[in-house]
Coordinates of N, CA and C in Angstrom, one line a residue:
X975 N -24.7 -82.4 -12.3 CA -26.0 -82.2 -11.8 C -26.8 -81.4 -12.9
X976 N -27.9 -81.6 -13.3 CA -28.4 -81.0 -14.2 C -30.0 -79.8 -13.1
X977 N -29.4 -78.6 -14.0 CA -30.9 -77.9 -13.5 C -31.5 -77.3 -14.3
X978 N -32.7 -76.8 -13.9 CA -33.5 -76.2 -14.7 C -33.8 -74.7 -13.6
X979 N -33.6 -73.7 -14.2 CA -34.4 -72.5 -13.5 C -35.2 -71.6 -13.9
X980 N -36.5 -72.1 -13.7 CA -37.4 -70.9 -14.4 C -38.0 -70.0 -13.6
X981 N -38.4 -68.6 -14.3 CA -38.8 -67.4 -13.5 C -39.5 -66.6 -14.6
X982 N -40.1 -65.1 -14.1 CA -40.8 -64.5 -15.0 C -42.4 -64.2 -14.9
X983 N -42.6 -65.0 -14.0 CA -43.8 -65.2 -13.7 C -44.7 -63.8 -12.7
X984 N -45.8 -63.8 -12.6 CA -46.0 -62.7 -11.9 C -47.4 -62.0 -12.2
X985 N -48.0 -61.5 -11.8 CA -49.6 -60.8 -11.9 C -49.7 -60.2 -12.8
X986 N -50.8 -60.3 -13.5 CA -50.7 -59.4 -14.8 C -52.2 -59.4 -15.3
X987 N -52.7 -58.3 -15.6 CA -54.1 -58.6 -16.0 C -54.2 -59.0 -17.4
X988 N -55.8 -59.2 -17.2 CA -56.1 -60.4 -18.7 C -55.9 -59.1 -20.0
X989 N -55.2 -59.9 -20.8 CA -55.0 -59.4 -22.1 C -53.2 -58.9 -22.1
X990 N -52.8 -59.0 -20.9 CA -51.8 -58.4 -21.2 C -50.9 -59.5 -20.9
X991 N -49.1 -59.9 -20.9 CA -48.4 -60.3 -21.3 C -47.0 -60.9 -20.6
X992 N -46.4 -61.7 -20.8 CA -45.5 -62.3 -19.8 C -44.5 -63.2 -20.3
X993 N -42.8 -62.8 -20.0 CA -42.1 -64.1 -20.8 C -41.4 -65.1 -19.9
X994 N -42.0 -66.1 -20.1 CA -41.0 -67.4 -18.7 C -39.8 -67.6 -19.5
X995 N -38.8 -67.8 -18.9 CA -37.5 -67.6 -19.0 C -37.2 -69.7 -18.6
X996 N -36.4 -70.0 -18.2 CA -35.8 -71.5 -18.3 C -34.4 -71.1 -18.6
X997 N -33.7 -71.2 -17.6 CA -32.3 -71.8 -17.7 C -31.6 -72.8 -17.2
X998 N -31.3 -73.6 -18.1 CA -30.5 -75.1 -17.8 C -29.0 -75.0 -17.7
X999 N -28.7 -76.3 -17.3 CA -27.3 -76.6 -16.8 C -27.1 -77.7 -16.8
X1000 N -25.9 -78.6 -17.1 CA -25.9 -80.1 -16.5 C -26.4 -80.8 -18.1
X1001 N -27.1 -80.3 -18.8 CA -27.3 -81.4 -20.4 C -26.7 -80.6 -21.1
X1002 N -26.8 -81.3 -22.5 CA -26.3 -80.8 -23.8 C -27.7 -79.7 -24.1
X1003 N -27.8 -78.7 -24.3 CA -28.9 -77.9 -24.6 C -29.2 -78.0 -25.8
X1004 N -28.3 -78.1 -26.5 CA -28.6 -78.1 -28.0 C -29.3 -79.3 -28.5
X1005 N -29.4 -80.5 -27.9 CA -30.0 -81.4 -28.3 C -31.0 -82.0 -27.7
X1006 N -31.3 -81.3 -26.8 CA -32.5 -81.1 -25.8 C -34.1 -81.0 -26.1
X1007 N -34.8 -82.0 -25.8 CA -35.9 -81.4 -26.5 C -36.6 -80.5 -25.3
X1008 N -37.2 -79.5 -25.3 CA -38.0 -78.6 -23.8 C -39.1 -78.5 -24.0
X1009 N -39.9 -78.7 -22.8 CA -41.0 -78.0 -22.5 C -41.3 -77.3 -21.4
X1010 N -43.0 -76.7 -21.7 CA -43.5 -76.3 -20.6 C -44.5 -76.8 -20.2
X1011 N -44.7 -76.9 -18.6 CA -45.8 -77.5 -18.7 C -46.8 -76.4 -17.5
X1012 N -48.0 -76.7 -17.3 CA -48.3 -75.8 -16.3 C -49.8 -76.3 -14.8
X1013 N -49.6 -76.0 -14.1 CA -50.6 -77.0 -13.0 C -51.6 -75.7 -12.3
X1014 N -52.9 -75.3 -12.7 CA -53.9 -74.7 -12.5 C -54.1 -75.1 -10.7
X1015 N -54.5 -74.4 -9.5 CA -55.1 -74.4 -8.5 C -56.2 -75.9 -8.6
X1016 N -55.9 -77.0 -8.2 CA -56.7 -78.1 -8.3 C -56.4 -79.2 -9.2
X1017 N -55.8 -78.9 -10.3 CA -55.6 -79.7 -11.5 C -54.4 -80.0 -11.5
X1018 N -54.7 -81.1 -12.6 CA -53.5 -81.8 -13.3 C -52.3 -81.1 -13.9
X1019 N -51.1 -81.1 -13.7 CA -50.0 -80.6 -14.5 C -50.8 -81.1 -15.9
X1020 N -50.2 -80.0 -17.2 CA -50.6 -80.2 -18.4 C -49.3 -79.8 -19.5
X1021 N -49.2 -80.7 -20.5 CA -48.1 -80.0 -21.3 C -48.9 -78.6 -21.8
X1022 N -47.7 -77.5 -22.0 CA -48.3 -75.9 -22.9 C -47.5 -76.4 -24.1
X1023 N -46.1 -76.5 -24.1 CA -45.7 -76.5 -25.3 C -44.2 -77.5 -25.6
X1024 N -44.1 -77.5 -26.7 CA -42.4 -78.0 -26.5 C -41.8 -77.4 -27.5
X1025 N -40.4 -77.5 -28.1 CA -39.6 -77.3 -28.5 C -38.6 -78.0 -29.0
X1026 N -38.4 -78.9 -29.9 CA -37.0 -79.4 -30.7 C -35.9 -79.1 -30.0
X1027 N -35.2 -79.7 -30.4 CA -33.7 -79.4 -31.3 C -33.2 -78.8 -32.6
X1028 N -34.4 -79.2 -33.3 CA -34.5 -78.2 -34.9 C -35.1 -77.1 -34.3
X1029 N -36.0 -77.0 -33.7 CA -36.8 -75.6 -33.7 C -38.2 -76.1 -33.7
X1030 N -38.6 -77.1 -33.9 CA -40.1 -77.3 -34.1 C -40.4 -77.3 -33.0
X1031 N -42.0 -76.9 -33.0 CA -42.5 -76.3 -31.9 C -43.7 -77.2 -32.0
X1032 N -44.0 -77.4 -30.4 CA -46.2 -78.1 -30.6 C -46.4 -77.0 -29.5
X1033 N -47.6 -76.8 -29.4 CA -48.8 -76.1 -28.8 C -50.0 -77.0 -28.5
X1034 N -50.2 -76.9 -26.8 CA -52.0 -77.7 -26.9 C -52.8 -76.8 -27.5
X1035 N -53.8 -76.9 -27.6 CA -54.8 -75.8 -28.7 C -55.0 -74.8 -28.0
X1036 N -55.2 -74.6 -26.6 CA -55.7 -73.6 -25.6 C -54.9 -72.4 -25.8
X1037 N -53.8 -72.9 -26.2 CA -52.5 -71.8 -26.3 C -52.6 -71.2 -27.4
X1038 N -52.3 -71.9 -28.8 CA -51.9 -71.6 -30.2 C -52.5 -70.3 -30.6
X1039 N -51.4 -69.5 -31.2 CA -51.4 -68.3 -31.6 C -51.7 -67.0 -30.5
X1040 N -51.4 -67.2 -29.4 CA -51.1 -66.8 -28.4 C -49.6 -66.7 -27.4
X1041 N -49.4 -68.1 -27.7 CA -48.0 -68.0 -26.9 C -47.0 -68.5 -27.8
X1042 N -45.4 -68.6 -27.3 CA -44.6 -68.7 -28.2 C -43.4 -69.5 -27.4
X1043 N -43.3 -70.7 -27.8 CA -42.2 -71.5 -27.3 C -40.9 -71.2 -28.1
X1044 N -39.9 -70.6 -27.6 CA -38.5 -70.5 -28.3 C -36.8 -70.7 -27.1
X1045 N -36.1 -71.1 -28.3 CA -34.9 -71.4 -27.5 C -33.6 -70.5 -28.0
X1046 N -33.0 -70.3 -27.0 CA -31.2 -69.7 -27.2 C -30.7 -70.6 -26.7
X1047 N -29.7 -71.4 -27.8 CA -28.9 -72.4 -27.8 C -27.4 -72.0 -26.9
X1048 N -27.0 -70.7 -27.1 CA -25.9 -70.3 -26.5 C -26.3 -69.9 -25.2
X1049 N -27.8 -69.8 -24.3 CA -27.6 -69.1 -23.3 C -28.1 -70.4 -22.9
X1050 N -28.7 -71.8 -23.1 CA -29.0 -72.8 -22.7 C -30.3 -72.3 -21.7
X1051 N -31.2 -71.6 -22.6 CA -32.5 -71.3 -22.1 C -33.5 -71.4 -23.1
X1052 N -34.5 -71.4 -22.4 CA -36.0 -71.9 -23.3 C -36.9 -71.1 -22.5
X1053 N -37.7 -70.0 -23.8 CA -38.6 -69.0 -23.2 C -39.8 -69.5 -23.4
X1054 N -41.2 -69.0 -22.8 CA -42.5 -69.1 -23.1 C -43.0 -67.5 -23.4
X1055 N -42.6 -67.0 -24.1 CA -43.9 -65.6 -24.2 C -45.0 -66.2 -24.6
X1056 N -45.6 -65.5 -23.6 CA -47.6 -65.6 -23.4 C -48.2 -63.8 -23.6
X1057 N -49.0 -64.1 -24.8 CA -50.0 -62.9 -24.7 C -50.8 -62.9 -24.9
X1058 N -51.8 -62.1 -24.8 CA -53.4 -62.2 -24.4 C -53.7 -62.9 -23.7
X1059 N -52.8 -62.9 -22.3 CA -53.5 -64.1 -21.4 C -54.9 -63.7 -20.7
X1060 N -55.0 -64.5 -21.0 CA -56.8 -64.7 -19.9 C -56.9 -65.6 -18.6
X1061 N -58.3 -65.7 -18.3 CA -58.2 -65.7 -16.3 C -57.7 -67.6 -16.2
X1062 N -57.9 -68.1 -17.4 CA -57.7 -69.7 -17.4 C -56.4 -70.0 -17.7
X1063 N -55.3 -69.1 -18.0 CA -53.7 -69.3 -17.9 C -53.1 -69.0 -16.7
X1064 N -53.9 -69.0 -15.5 CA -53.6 -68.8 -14.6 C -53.0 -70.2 -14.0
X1065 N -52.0 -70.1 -13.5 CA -51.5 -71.5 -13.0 C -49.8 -71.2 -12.5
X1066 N -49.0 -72.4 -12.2 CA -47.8 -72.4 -12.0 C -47.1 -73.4 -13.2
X1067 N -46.1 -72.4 -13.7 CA -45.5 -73.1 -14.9 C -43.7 -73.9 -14.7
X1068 N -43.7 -75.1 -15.6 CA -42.9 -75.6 -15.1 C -42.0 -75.9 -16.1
X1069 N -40.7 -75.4 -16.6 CA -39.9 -76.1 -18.0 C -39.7 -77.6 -16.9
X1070 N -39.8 -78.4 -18.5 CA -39.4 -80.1 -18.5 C -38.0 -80.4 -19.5
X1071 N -37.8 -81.5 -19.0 CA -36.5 -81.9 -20.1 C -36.3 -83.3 -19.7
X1072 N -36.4 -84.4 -20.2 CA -35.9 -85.1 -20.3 C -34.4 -85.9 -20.9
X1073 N -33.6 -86.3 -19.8 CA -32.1 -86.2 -20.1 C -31.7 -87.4 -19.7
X1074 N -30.9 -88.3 -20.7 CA -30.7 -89.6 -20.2 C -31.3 -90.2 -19.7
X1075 N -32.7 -90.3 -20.1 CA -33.9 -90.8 -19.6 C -34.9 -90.5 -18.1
X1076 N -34.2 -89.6 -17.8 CA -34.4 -88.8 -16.5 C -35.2 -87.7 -16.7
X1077 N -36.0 -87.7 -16.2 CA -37.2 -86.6 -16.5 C -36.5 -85.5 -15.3
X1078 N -36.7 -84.1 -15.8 CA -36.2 -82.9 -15.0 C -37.6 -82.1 -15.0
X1079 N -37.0 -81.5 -13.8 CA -38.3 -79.5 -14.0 C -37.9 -78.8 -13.0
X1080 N -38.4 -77.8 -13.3 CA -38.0 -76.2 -12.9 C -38.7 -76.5 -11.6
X1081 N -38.6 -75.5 -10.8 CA -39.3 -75.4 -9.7 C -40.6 -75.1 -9.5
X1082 N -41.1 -74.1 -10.5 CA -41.9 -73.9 -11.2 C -41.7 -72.0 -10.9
X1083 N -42.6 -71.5 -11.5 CA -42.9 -69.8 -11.6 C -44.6 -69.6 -11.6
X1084 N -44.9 -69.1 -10.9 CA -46.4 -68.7 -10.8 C -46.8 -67.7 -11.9
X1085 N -48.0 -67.8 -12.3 CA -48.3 -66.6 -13.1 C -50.2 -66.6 -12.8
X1086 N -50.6 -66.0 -12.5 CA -51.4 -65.2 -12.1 C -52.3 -63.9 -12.7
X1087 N -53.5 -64.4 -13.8 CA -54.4 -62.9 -14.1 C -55.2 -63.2 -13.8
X1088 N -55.5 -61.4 -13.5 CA -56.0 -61.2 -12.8 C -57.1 -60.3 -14.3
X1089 N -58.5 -60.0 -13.7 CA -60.0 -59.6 -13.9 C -59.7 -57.7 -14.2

């Protein structure tokens, strides 16, 4: 069975800071490519970011130079630190993975700034 568990999420006002966590089970981690994705009150789920197997990383632009997609190979987790969030990263976030052509996700983690 493969899972994804992400958490971390939580109220925080604008400017200040937050790291989503993602821990998997069930794939090979290491060869894994991850993301995140996140679904705003009304809207569409949207990719934030991904992450290799090398390490390469994308960012939609809304993000870049703000948050930071990274992985621990040994702990078979994939973080998002977010900083300087503002009132439009407000949403529920979700790690993805696609695994033997099986698309996965977390349950999701709420995150929430606040004014």
């Amino acid at each position: 069975q493969v899972y994804l568990v992400d958490s971390g999420g939580g109220l925080v006002q604008a400017g200040g800071s937050l790291r989503l966590s993602c821990r998997t089970s069930g794939i090979n981690f290491k060869i894994a490519r991850m993301g995140w994705y996140r679904q705003a009150p009304g809207k569409q789920r949207v990719l934030v970011a991904t992450i290799a197997n090398d390490g390469t990383t994308n960012y939609t632009d809304s993000v870049k130079g703000r948050f930071t997609i990274s992985r621990d190979n040994a702990r078979n987790t994939v973080y998002l630190q977010m900083n300087s969030l503002i009132l439009a990263d407000t949403a529920d976030y979700y790690c993805q993975t696609t695994w033997q052509s099986i698309p996965y996700w977390g349950r999701g983690t709420q995150v929430t700034v606040s004014s």
